Amino acid sequence: MRDMSVMRRPALAGFMVVLMAALGACGGGGADKASGHGGGKGGGYSKPHSDQVRGLYDAVRHLPRKTAKGTRAHMVKECDPATRKVKHTSRSGSGKRKRTRTWYTTERYNQCHKVRKGSETYTRVVRTERWCVRLDDVNGKPQKDDLWFRVSPATYSEVHGKDEHARVKFEPRARGC
């Protein structure tokens, strides 16, 4: 026999959907106020979250890729001929006349391993290439000045051609430079 609480779940879920729709139509309930959405000056409208920043263009900075030479062990694959014993079995007969025959053969193969043979030099990347833009009055807040943002090369070129303190808006890759 089914538990009564299991049988009531669809009805309760339907009631909750209707209740949530009604509260949403009335400009939001208490749950929306706690999360910061709905109500307020927007007339029940909350704008979607965007990662774009806007502000006044201050400066740009291009940091080229930085590399360094390093050395590491040069590993070489070395193989030696080797042998191993392989066990074979065969069964024949049935009932009381069942018989198992076992024999061994020697199999040749190459046993390989890596061995250090000197050293090799390589180029490692210490810092990737970066394009950065510095903004004042970030997102309309005068106290947020001189903030650096990492941007794409296309955004860097676009912003670099503008006058100082021109209004710009872009989507940064990261904060800082």
Coordinates of N, CA, C and O in Angstrom, one line a residue:
M1 N 0.8 -1.2 0.0 CA 0.0 0.0 0.0 C 0.9 1.2 0.0 O 1.9 1.3 0.7
R2 N 0.5 2.3 -0.8 CA 1.3 3.5 -0.9 C 1.1 4.4 0.3 O 0.0 4.5 0.9
D3 N 2.1 5.1 0.6 CA 2.1 6.1 1.7 C 1.2 7.3 1.3 O 1.3 7.7 0.1
M4 N 0.4 7.8 2.1 CA -0.5 8.9 1.8 C 0.3 10.2 1.4 O -0.1 11.0 0.5
S5 N 1.5 10.4 2.0 CA 2.3 11.6 1.7 C 2.8 11.5 0.2 O 2.9 12.6 -0.4
V6 N 3.1 10.3 -0.3 CA 3.5 10.2 -1.6 C 2.4 10.5 -2.6 O 2.6 11.1 -3.7
M7 N 1.2 10.1 -2.3 CA 0.0 10.4 -3.1 C -0.3 11.8 -3.2 O -0.9 12.3 -4.2
R8 N 0.0 12.6 -2.2 CA -0.4 14.0 -2.1 C 0.7 14.9 -2.8 O 0.4 16.1 -3.0
R9 N 1.8 14.4 -3.1 CA 2.9 15.2 -3.6 C 2.5 16.0 -4.9 O 2.7 17.1 -5.1
P10 N 1.9 15.3 -5.9 CA 1.5 16.0 -7.2 C 0.5 17.1 -6.9 O 0.7 18.2 -7.5
A11 N -0.4 16.9 -6.0 CA -1.4 18.0 -5.7 C -0.7 19.2 -5.0 O -1.0 20.3 -5.3
L12 N 0.2 18.9 -4.1 CA 0.9 19.9 -3.4 C 1.8 20.7 -4.3 O 1.9 21.9 -4.3
A13 N 2.5 20.0 -5.3 CA 3.4 20.6 -6.2 C 2.5 21.6 -7.1 O 3.0 22.7 -7.4
G14 N 1.4 21.1 -7.6 CA 0.5 21.9 -8.4 C 0.1 23.2 -7.7 O 0.1 24.3 -8.2
F15 N -0.3 23.0 -6.4 CA -0.7 24.2 -5.6 C 0.4 25.2 -5.5 O 0.2 26.4 -5.6
M16 N 1.7 24.7 -5.3 CA 2.8 25.6 -5.1 C 3.1 26.4 -6.4 O 3.5 27.5 -6.3
V17 N 2.9 25.7 -7.5 CA 3.2 26.4 -8.8 C 2.2 27.5 -9.0 O 2.5 28.6 -9.4
V18 N 0.9 27.3 -8.7 CA -0.1 28.3 -8.8 C 0.2 29.4 -7.8 O 0.0 30.6 -8.2
L19 N 0.5 29.1 -6.6 CA 0.8 30.1 -5.6 C 2.0 31.0 -6.0 O 2.0 32.2 -5.9
M20 N 3.1 30.4 -6.6 CA 4.3 31.1 -7.0 C 3.9 32.0 -8.2 O 4.4 33.2 -8.2
A21 N 3.1 31.6 -9.1 CA 2.7 32.4 -10.3 C 1.9 33.6 -9.8 O 2.1 34.7 -10.3
A22 N 1.0 33.4 -8.8 CA 0.2 34.5 -8.3 C 1.1 35.5 -7.6 O 0.9 36.7 -7.8
L23 N 2.0 35.0 -6.8 CA 2.9 36.0 -6.1 C 3.8 36.7 -7.1 O 4.1 37.9 -6.9
G24 N 4.2 36.0 -8.1 CA 5.1 36.7 -9.2 C 4.3 37.8 -9.9 O 4.8 38.8 -10.3
A25 N 3.0 37.5 -10.2 CA 2.2 38.5 -10.9 C 1.9 39.7 -10.1 O 1.7 40.8 -10.6
C26 N 2.0 39.6 -8.8 CA 1.7 40.7 -7.9 C 2.9 41.5 -7.5 O 2.9 42.3 -6.6
G27 N 4.0 41.3 -8.2 CA 5.2 42.1 -7.9 C 6.1 41.4 -7.0 O 7.0 42.1 -6.4
G28 N 6.0 40.2 -6.8 CA 7.0 39.4 -6.0 C 6.6 39.3 -4.5 O 5.9 40.1 -4.0
G29 N 7.0 38.2 -3.9 CA 6.7 37.9 -2.5 C 7.9 38.1 -1.7 O 8.8 38.8 -2.1
G30 N 7.9 37.6 -0.5 CA 9.0 37.8 0.4 C 10.2 37.1 0.0 O 11.3 37.6 0.2
A31 N 10.1 36.0 -0.8 CA 11.3 35.3 -1.2 C 12.1 36.2 -2.2 O 13.3 36.1 -2.2
D32 N 11.5 37.0 -3.1 CA 12.2 37.8 -4.0 C 12.9 38.9 -3.3 O 14.0 39.3 -3.7
K33 N 12.4 39.5 -2.3 CA 13.0 40.6 -1.6 C 14.3 40.1 -0.9 O 15.3 40.8 -0.9
A34 N 14.3 38.8 -0.4 CA 15.5 38.3 0.2 C 16.6 38.1 -0.8 O 17.8 38.3 -0.4
S35 N 16.3 37.8 -2.0 CA 17.4 37.5 -3.0 C 17.8 38.8 -3.7 O 18.7 38.8 -4.5
G36 N 17.0 39.9 -3.5 CA 17.4 41.2 -4.1 C 16.8 41.4 -5.5 O 17.1 42.3 -6.2
H37 N 15.8 40.5 -5.9 CA 15.2 40.7 -7.2 C 13.8 41.1 -7.1 O 13.1 40.9 -6.1
G38 N 13.2 41.8 -8.1 CA 11.8 42.2 -8.1 C 11.6 43.4 -7.2 O 12.5 43.9 -6.5
G39 N 10.4 44.0 -7.3 CA 10.1 45.2 -6.4 C 11.1 46.3 -6.7 O 11.7 46.4 -7.7
G40 N 11.1 47.3 -5.9 CA 12.0 48.4 -6.0 C 11.6 49.4 -7.1 O 10.5 49.5 -7.6
K41 N 12.6 50.2 -7.6 CA 12.3 51.3 -8.5 C 12.0 50.8 -9.9 O 11.4 51.5 -10.7
G42 N 12.4 49.6 -10.2 CA 12.2 49.0 -11.6 C 10.8 48.6 -11.9 O 10.5 48.2 -13.0
G43 N 9.9 48.8 -11.0 CA 8.5 48.4 -11.2 C 8.3 46.9 -11.4 O 7.6 46.5 -12.3
G44 N 9.0 46.1 -10.5 CA 8.8 44.6 -10.6 C 9.7 44.0 -11.7 O 9.7 42.9 -12.0
Y45 N 10.6 44.8 -12.3 CA 11.5 44.4 -13.4 C 12.9 44.3 -12.8 O 13.4 45.3 -12.2
S46 N 13.6 43.2 -13.0 CA 15.0 43.1 -12.6 C 15.8 42.8 -13.9 O 15.5 42.0 -14.7
K47 N 16.8 43.6 -14.1 CA 17.6 43.5 -15.3 C 18.5 42.3 -15.2 O 19.0 42.0 -14.1
P48 N 18.8 41.6 -16.3 CA 19.6 40.4 -16.2 C 21.1 40.8 -15.8 O 21.5 41.9 -16.1
H49 N 21.7 39.8 -15.2 CA 23.1 40.0 -14.7 C 24.0 40.0 -15.9 O 23.9 39.2 -16.8
S50 N 24.9 41.0 -16.0 CA 25.9 41.1 -17.1 C 27.3 41.3 -16.5 O 27.5 41.9 -15.5
D51 N 28.3 40.7 -17.2 CA 29.7 40.9 -16.7 C 30.3 42.1 -17.3 O 31.5 42.3 -17.1
Q52 N 29.6 42.9 -18.1 CA 30.2 44.1 -18.7 C 30.5 45.1 -17.6 O 29.7 45.3 -16.7
V53 N 31.5 45.9 -17.9 CA 31.9 47.0 -17.1 C 31.9 48.3 -17.9 O 32.1 48.2 -19.1
R54 N 31.6 49.4 -17.3 CA 31.6 50.6 -18.1 C 32.3 51.7 -17.2 O 32.4 51.5 -16.0
G55 N 32.9 52.6 -17.9 CA 33.6 53.7 -17.1 C 34.3 54.6 -18.1 O 34.0 54.6 -19.3
L56 N 35.2 55.4 -17.5 CA 35.9 56.4 -18.3 C 37.3 55.8 -18.6 O 38.0 55.4 -17.7
Y57 N 37.7 55.8 -19.9 CA 39.0 55.3 -20.3 C 40.1 56.1 -19.7 O 40.1 57.3 -19.8
D58 N 41.1 55.4 -19.1 CA 42.2 56.1 -18.4 C 43.5 55.8 -19.1 O 44.3 56.7 -19.5
A59 N 43.8 54.5 -19.2 CA 45.1 54.1 -19.8 C 45.0 52.7 -20.3 O 44.0 51.9 -20.0
V60 N 45.9 52.3 -21.1 CA 46.1 50.9 -21.6 C 47.5 50.4 -21.3 O 48.4 51.2 -21.2
R61 N 47.6 49.1 -21.3 CA 48.9 48.5 -21.1 C 49.0 47.2 -21.8 O 48.1 46.4 -21.7
H62 N 50.1 47.0 -22.6 CA 50.3 45.7 -23.2 C 51.5 45.0 -22.7 O 52.6 45.6 -22.7
L63 N 51.4 43.8 -22.1 CA 52.5 43.1 -21.6 C 52.8 41.9 -22.5 O 52.0 41.0 -22.7
P64 N 54.0 41.9 -23.1 CA 54.3 40.8 -24.1 C 54.5 39.5 -23.3 O 54.8 39.5 -22.1
R65 N 54.5 38.5 -24.0 CA 54.7 37.1 -23.5 C 56.2 37.1 -22.9 O 57.1 37.6 -23.6
K66 N 56.3 36.5 -21.8 CA 57.7 36.4 -21.2 C 58.1 35.0 -21.1 O 57.3 34.2 -20.6
T67 N 59.2 34.6 -21.6 CA 59.7 33.3 -21.6 C 61.1 33.2 -20.9 O 61.8 34.2 -20.7
A68 N 61.4 32.0 -20.5 CA 62.7 31.7 -19.9 C 63.2 30.4 -20.4 O 62.5 29.5 -20.7
K69 N 64.5 30.2 -20.5 CA 65.1 29.0 -20.9 C 65.3 28.1 -19.7 O 65.6 28.6 -18.6
G70 N 65.0 26.8 -19.9 CA 65.2 25.9 -18.8 C 65.9 24.6 -19.3 O 66.0 24.4 -20.5
T71 N 66.4 23.8 -18.4 CA 67.0 22.5 -18.7 C 66.2 21.4 -18.0 O 65.8 21.6 -16.9
R72 N 66.1 20.3 -18.6 CA 65.5 19.1 -18.0 C 66.2 17.9 -18.5 O 66.9 17.9 -19.5
A73 N 66.0 16.8 -17.8 CA 66.7 15.5 -18.2 C 66.1 15.1 -19.6 O 64.9 15.2 -19.8
H74 N 67.0 14.6 -20.4 CA 66.5 14.1 -21.7 C 66.3 12.6 -21.5 O 67.3 11.8 -21.2
M75 N 65.1 12.1 -21.7 CA 64.8 10.7 -21.4 C 64.6 10.0 -22.8 O 64.0 10.5 -23.7
V76 N 65.3 8.8 -22.9 CA 65.3 8.1 -24.1 C 64.7 6.7 -23.8 O 65.0 6.1 -22.7
K77 N 63.9 6.2 -24.7 CA 63.3 4.8 -24.6 C 64.4 3.8 -25.0 O 64.9 3.9 -26.1
E78 N 64.7 2.9 -24.1 CA 65.7 1.9 -24.4 C 65.1 0.5 -24.2 O 64.4 0.3 -23.2
C79 N 65.3 -0.4 -25.2 CA 64.7 -1.7 -25.1 C 65.8 -2.8 -25.1 O 66.8 -2.7 -25.8
D80 N 65.6 -3.8 -24.3 CA 66.5 -5.0 -24.2 C 65.7 -6.2 -24.5 O 64.6 -6.4 -24.1
P81 N 66.3 -7.2 -25.2 CA 65.6 -8.4 -25.5 C 65.5 -9.2 -24.2 O 66.4 -9.2 -23.3
A82 N 64.3 -9.9 -24.0 CA 64.1 -10.6 -22.8 C 63.2 -11.8 -23.1 O 62.6 -11.9 -24.2
T83 N 63.1 -12.8 -22.2 CA 62.3 -13.9 -22.4 C 61.4 -14.1 -21.1 O 61.8 -13.7 -20.0
R84 N 60.3 -14.8 -21.3 CA 59.4 -15.2 -20.2 C 58.8 -16.5 -20.5 O 58.6 -16.9 -21.7
K85 N 58.4 -17.2 -19.4 CA 57.8 -18.5 -19.5 C 56.3 -18.3 -19.6 O 55.7 -17.5 -18.9
V86 N 55.6 -19.0 -20.6 CA 54.2 -18.8 -20.8 C 53.6 -20.2 -20.5 O 54.0 -21.2 -21.1
K87 N 52.5 -20.3 -19.7 CA 51.9 -21.5 -19.3 C 50.7 -21.8 -20.3 O 49.9 -20.8 -20.5
H88 N 50.6 -23.0 -20.8 CA 49.5 -23.3 -21.7 C 48.8 -24.5 -21.1 O 49.4 -25.4 -20.5
T89 N 47.5 -24.6 -21.3 CA 46.7 -25.8 -20.8 C 45.7 -26.2 -21.9 O 45.2 -25.3 -22.6
S90 N 45.4 -27.5 -21.9 CA 44.3 -27.9 -22.8 C 43.6 -29.0 -22.1 O 44.2 -29.8 -21.3
R91 N 42.3 -29.0 -22.2 CA 41.4 -30.0 -21.6 C 40.8 -30.9 -22.6 O 40.4 -30.4 -23.7
S92 N 40.7 -32.2 -22.3 CA 40.1 -33.1 -23.2 C 39.3 -34.2 -22.5 O 39.5 -34.3 -21.3
G93 N 38.4 -34.9 -23.1 CA 37.7 -35.9 -22.5 C 36.5 -35.4 -21.7 O 36.3 -34.2 -21.6
S94 N 35.7 -36.3 -21.2 CA 34.5 -35.9 -20.4 C 34.3 -37.0 -19.3 O 34.8 -38.1 -19.4
G95 N 33.5 -36.6 -18.3 CA 33.2 -37.5 -17.2 C 34.5 -37.9 -16.4 O 35.3 -37.1 -16.1
K96 N 34.7 -39.3 -16.2 CA 35.8 -39.8 -15.4 C 37.1 -39.7 -16.3 O 38.2 -39.8 -15.7
R97 N 37.0 -39.6 -17.6 CA 38.1 -39.6 -18.4 C 38.6 -38.2 -18.7 O 39.4 -38.0 -19.7
K98 N 38.2 -37.2 -18.0 CA 38.6 -35.8 -18.2 C 40.1 -35.7 -17.9 O 40.6 -36.2 -16.9
R99 N 40.8 -35.0 -18.8 CA 42.2 -34.9 -18.6 C 42.7 -33.4 -19.0 O 42.2 -32.8 -19.9
T100 N 43.6 -32.9 -18.2 CA 44.1 -31.6 -18.4 C 45.6 -31.7 -18.7 O 46.3 -32.4 -17.9
R101 N 46.1 -31.1 -19.8 CA 47.5 -31.2 -20.1 C 48.1 -29.8 -20.0 O 47.5 -28.9 -20.5
T102 N 49.2 -29.7 -19.4 CA 49.9 -28.4 -19.2 C 51.3 -28.5 -19.7 O 52.0 -29.4 -19.5
W103 N 51.7 -27.4 -20.4 CA 53.0 -27.3 -20.9 C 53.5 -25.8 -21.0 O 52.6 -24.9 -20.9
Y104 N 54.7 -25.6 -21.0 CA 55.3 -24.3 -20.9 C 56.2 -24.0 -22.2 O 56.8 -24.9 -22.7
T105 N 56.1 -22.7 -22.6 CA 57.0 -22.3 -23.7 C 57.7 -21.1 -23.3 O 57.3 -20.4 -22.4
T106 N 58.8 -20.8 -24.0 CA 59.6 -19.5 -23.8 C 59.2 -18.5 -24.9 O 59.3 -18.8 -26.1
E107 N 58.8 -17.4 -24.4 CA 58.4 -16.3 -25.4 C 59.5 -15.2 -25.3 O 59.9 -14.8 -24.3
R108 N 59.9 -14.7 -26.5 CA 60.8 -13.6 -26.6 C 60.0 -12.3 -26.8 O 59.1 -12.3 -27.5
Y109 N 60.5 -11.2 -26.1 CA 59.9 -9.9 -26.2 C 60.9 -8.9 -25.9 O 62.0 -9.2 -25.5
N110 N 60.6 -7.6 -26.2 CA 61.5 -6.5 -25.9 C 61.0 -5.8 -24.6 O 59.8 -5.4 -24.5
Q111 N 61.9 -5.7 -23.6 CA 61.5 -5.1 -22.3 C 62.1 -3.6 -22.5 O 63.3 -3.4 -22.6
C112 N 61.1 -2.6 -22.4 CA 61.5 -1.2 -22.7 C 61.3 -0.4 -21.4 O 60.4 -0.7 -20.6
H113 N 62.2 0.6 -21.2 CA 62.1 1.5 -20.1 C 62.8 2.8 -20.5 O 63.5 2.8 -21.5
K114 N 62.5 3.9 -19.8 CA 63.1 5.2 -20.2 C 64.4 5.4 -19.3 O 64.4 5.1 -18.1
V115 N 65.4 5.9 -20.0 CA 66.7 6.1 -19.4 C 67.1 7.5 -19.7 O 66.9 8.1 -20.7
R116 N 67.8 8.1 -18.7 CA 68.3 9.5 -18.8 C 69.5 9.5 -19.7 O 70.5 8.8 -19.4
K117 N 69.5 10.3 -20.7 CA 70.7 10.5 -21.6 C 71.0 11.9 -21.7 O 70.5 12.6 -22.6
G118 N 71.7 12.5 -20.8 CA 72.1 13.9 -20.9 C 70.9 14.8 -20.5 O 70.0 14.4 -19.7
S119 N 70.9 16.1 -21.0 CA 69.9 17.0 -20.6 C 69.5 17.8 -21.9 O 70.3 17.8 -22.9
E120 N 68.3 18.4 -21.9 CA 67.9 19.2 -23.0 C 67.4 20.6 -22.5 O 66.9 20.7 -21.4
T121 N 67.5 21.6 -23.4 CA 67.0 22.9 -23.1 C 65.6 23.1 -23.7 O 65.3 22.5 -24.8
Y122 N 64.8 23.8 -23.1 CA 63.4 24.1 -23.6 C 63.0 25.5 -23.2 O 63.7 26.1 -22.3
T123 N 62.0 26.1 -23.8 CA 61.5 27.4 -23.5 C 60.2 27.3 -22.8 O 59.3 26.6 -23.3
R124 N 60.2 27.8 -21.6 CA 58.9 27.8 -20.8 C 58.4 29.2 -20.7 O 59.1 30.2 -20.8
V125 N 57.0 29.3 -20.7 CA 56.3 30.5 -20.7 C 56.2 30.9 -19.2 O 55.5 30.2 -18.4
V126 N 56.8 32.1 -18.8 CA 56.7 32.6 -17.5 C 55.4 33.4 -17.3 O 54.8 33.4 -16.3
R127 N 55.1 34.2 -18.3 CA 53.9 35.1 -18.3 C 53.3 35.1 -19.7 O 54.0 35.3 -20.7
T128 N 52.0 34.9 -19.8 CA 51.3 34.9 -21.1 C 51.1 36.4 -21.5 O 51.2 37.3 -20.7
E129 N 50.9 36.6 -22.8 CA 50.7 37.9 -23.3 C 49.4 38.5 -22.7 O 48.4 37.8 -22.7
R130 N 49.4 39.8 -22.3 CA 48.2 40.4 -21.7 C 47.9 41.7 -22.3 O 48.9 42.5 -22.6
W131 N 46.6 42.0 -22.5 CA 46.2 43.3 -22.9 C 45.3 43.9 -21.8 O 44.3 43.2 -21.4
C132 N 45.6 45.1 -21.3 CA 44.9 45.6 -20.1 C 44.4 47.0 -20.4 O 45.0 47.8 -21.1
V133 N 43.3 47.4 -19.7 CA 42.7 48.7 -19.8 C 42.4 49.2 -18.4 O 41.9 48.4 -17.6
R134 N 42.7 50.4 -18.1 CA 42.5 51.0 -16.8 C 41.3 52.0 -16.9 O 41.3 52.8 -17.8
L135 N 40.3 51.9 -16.0 CA 39.1 52.7 -16.0 C 39.0 53.5 -14.8 O 39.4 53.1 -13.7
D136 N 38.4 54.7 -14.9 CA 37.9 55.5 -13.8 C 36.4 55.5 -13.8 O 35.8 55.1 -14.8
D137 N 35.8 55.8 -12.6 CA 34.4 55.8 -12.4 C 33.7 54.5 -12.9 O 32.8 54.5 -13.7
V138 N 34.3 53.4 -12.4 CA 33.8 52.1 -12.9 C 32.3 51.9 -12.5 O 32.0 52.0 -11.3
N139 N 31.5 51.5 -13.5 CA 30.1 51.3 -13.3 C 29.4 52.5 -12.6 O 28.5 52.4 -11.9
G140 N 29.9 53.7 -13.0 CA 29.3 55.0 -12.5 C 29.6 55.3 -11.0 O 29.0 56.2 -10.5
K141 N 30.5 54.6 -10.4 CA 30.9 54.9 -9.0 C 32.2 55.7 -9.0 O 33.3 55.2 -9.3
P142 N 32.2 57.0 -8.6 CA 33.4 57.9 -8.6 C 34.5 57.4 -7.7 O 35.7 57.6 -8.0
Q143 N 34.2 56.6 -6.7 CA 35.2 56.1 -5.8 C 36.0 55.0 -6.4 O 37.0 54.6 -5.9
K144 N 35.5 54.4 -7.4 CA 36.2 53.2 -8.1 C 37.0 53.8 -9.2 O 36.6 53.8 -10.4
D145 N 38.2 54.3 -8.9 CA 39.1 54.8 -9.9 C 40.3 53.9 -10.1 O 40.7 53.2 -9.2
D146 N 41.0 54.0 -11.2 CA 42.2 53.4 -11.5 C 42.1 51.9 -11.3 O 43.1 51.2 -10.8
L147 N 41.1 51.2 -11.8 CA 41.0 49.8 -11.8 C 41.4 49.2 -13.1 O 41.0 49.6 -14.2
W148 N 42.3 48.2 -13.1 CA 42.7 47.5 -14.3 C 41.9 46.3 -14.6 O 41.5 45.6 -13.7
F149 N 41.7 46.1 -15.9 CA 40.9 44.9 -16.4 C 41.7 44.3 -17.5 O 42.2 45.0 -18.4
R150 N 41.8 43.0 -17.5 CA 42.4 42.3 -18.7 C 41.3 42.1 -19.7 O 40.2 41.7 -19.4
V151 N 41.6 42.4 -21.0 CA 40.7 42.3 -22.1 C 41.3 41.6 -23.3 O 42.4 41.2 -23.3
S152 N 40.4 41.3 -24.3 CA 40.9 40.6 -25.5 C 41.6 41.6 -26.3 O 41.5 42.9 -26.2
P153 N 42.5 41.1 -27.3 CA 43.2 42.1 -28.1 C 42.3 43.0 -29.0 O 42.6 44.1 -29.2
A154 N 41.1 42.5 -29.4 CA 40.2 43.3 -30.1 C 39.6 44.5 -29.3 O 39.6 45.6 -29.8
T155 N 39.3 44.2 -28.0 CA 38.8 45.2 -27.1 C 39.9 46.2 -26.9 O 39.7 47.4 -26.8
Y156 N 41.1 45.8 -26.7 CA 42.3 46.6 -26.4 C 42.4 47.6 -27.6 O 42.6 48.8 -27.4
S157 N 42.4 47.1 -28.9 CA 42.5 48.0 -30.0 C 41.4 49.0 -30.1 O 41.7 50.1 -30.5
E158 N 40.2 48.6 -29.8 CA 39.1 49.4 -29.9 C 39.2 50.6 -28.9 O 38.9 51.7 -29.2
V159 N 39.5 50.3 -27.7 CA 39.6 51.3 -26.6 C 40.9 52.1 -26.8 O 40.8 53.3 -26.5
H160 N 42.0 51.6 -27.3 CA 43.2 52.3 -27.4 C 43.1 53.5 -28.3 O 43.7 54.5 -28.2
G161 N 42.2 53.4 -29.3 CA 42.0 54.5 -30.3 C 41.1 55.7 -29.7 O 41.0 56.7 -30.4
K162 N 40.5 55.5 -28.6 CA 39.6 56.6 -28.0 C 40.4 57.7 -27.3 O 41.5 57.5 -26.9
D163 N 39.7 58.8 -27.1 CA 40.3 59.9 -26.3 C 40.3 59.5 -24.8 O 39.5 58.7 -24.4
E164 N 41.2 60.2 -24.1 CA 41.2 60.0 -22.6 C 39.9 60.5 -22.0 O 39.4 61.5 -22.4
H165 N 39.4 59.7 -21.0 CA 38.2 59.9 -20.3 C 36.9 59.8 -21.2 O 35.9 60.3 -20.9
A166 N 37.1 59.0 -22.3 CA 35.9 58.7 -23.1 C 35.2 57.6 -22.4 O 35.8 56.7 -21.8
R167 N 33.8 57.6 -22.6 CA 33.0 56.5 -22.0 C 33.2 55.2 -22.8 O 33.1 55.2 -24.0
V168 N 33.5 54.1 -22.1 CA 33.7 52.8 -22.7 C 32.9 51.8 -22.0 O 32.7 51.9 -20.8
K169 N 32.6 50.7 -22.7 CA 31.9 49.6 -22.1 C 32.4 48.3 -22.8 O 32.5 48.3 -24.0
F170 N 32.8 47.3 -22.0 CA 33.3 46.1 -22.5 C 33.2 45.0 -21.5 O 32.8 45.2 -20.3
E171 N 33.4 43.7 -22.0 CA 33.3 42.6 -21.1 C 34.8 42.1 -20.8 O 35.5 41.6 -21.7
P172 N 35.3 42.3 -19.6 CA 36.7 42.0 -19.3 C 36.9 40.4 -19.1 O 35.9 39.7 -18.9
R173 N 38.1 40.0 -19.4 CA 38.5 38.6 -19.2 C 38.8 38.3 -17.7 O 38.5 37.3 -17.2
A174 N 39.4 39.3 -17.0 CA 39.7 39.2 -15.6 C 40.0 40.6 -15.0 O 40.1 41.5 -15.7
R175 N 40.0 40.6 -13.7 CA 40.4 41.9 -13.0 C 41.9 41.9 -12.8 O 42.5 40.9 -12.7
G176 N 42.4 43.1 -12.7 CA 43.8 43.2 -12.5 C 44.6 43.1 -13.8 O 44.0 42.8 -14.9
C177 N 45.9 43.3 -13.7 CA 46.7 43.3 -15.0 C 48.0 42.5 -14.7 O 48.7 42.5 -13.8

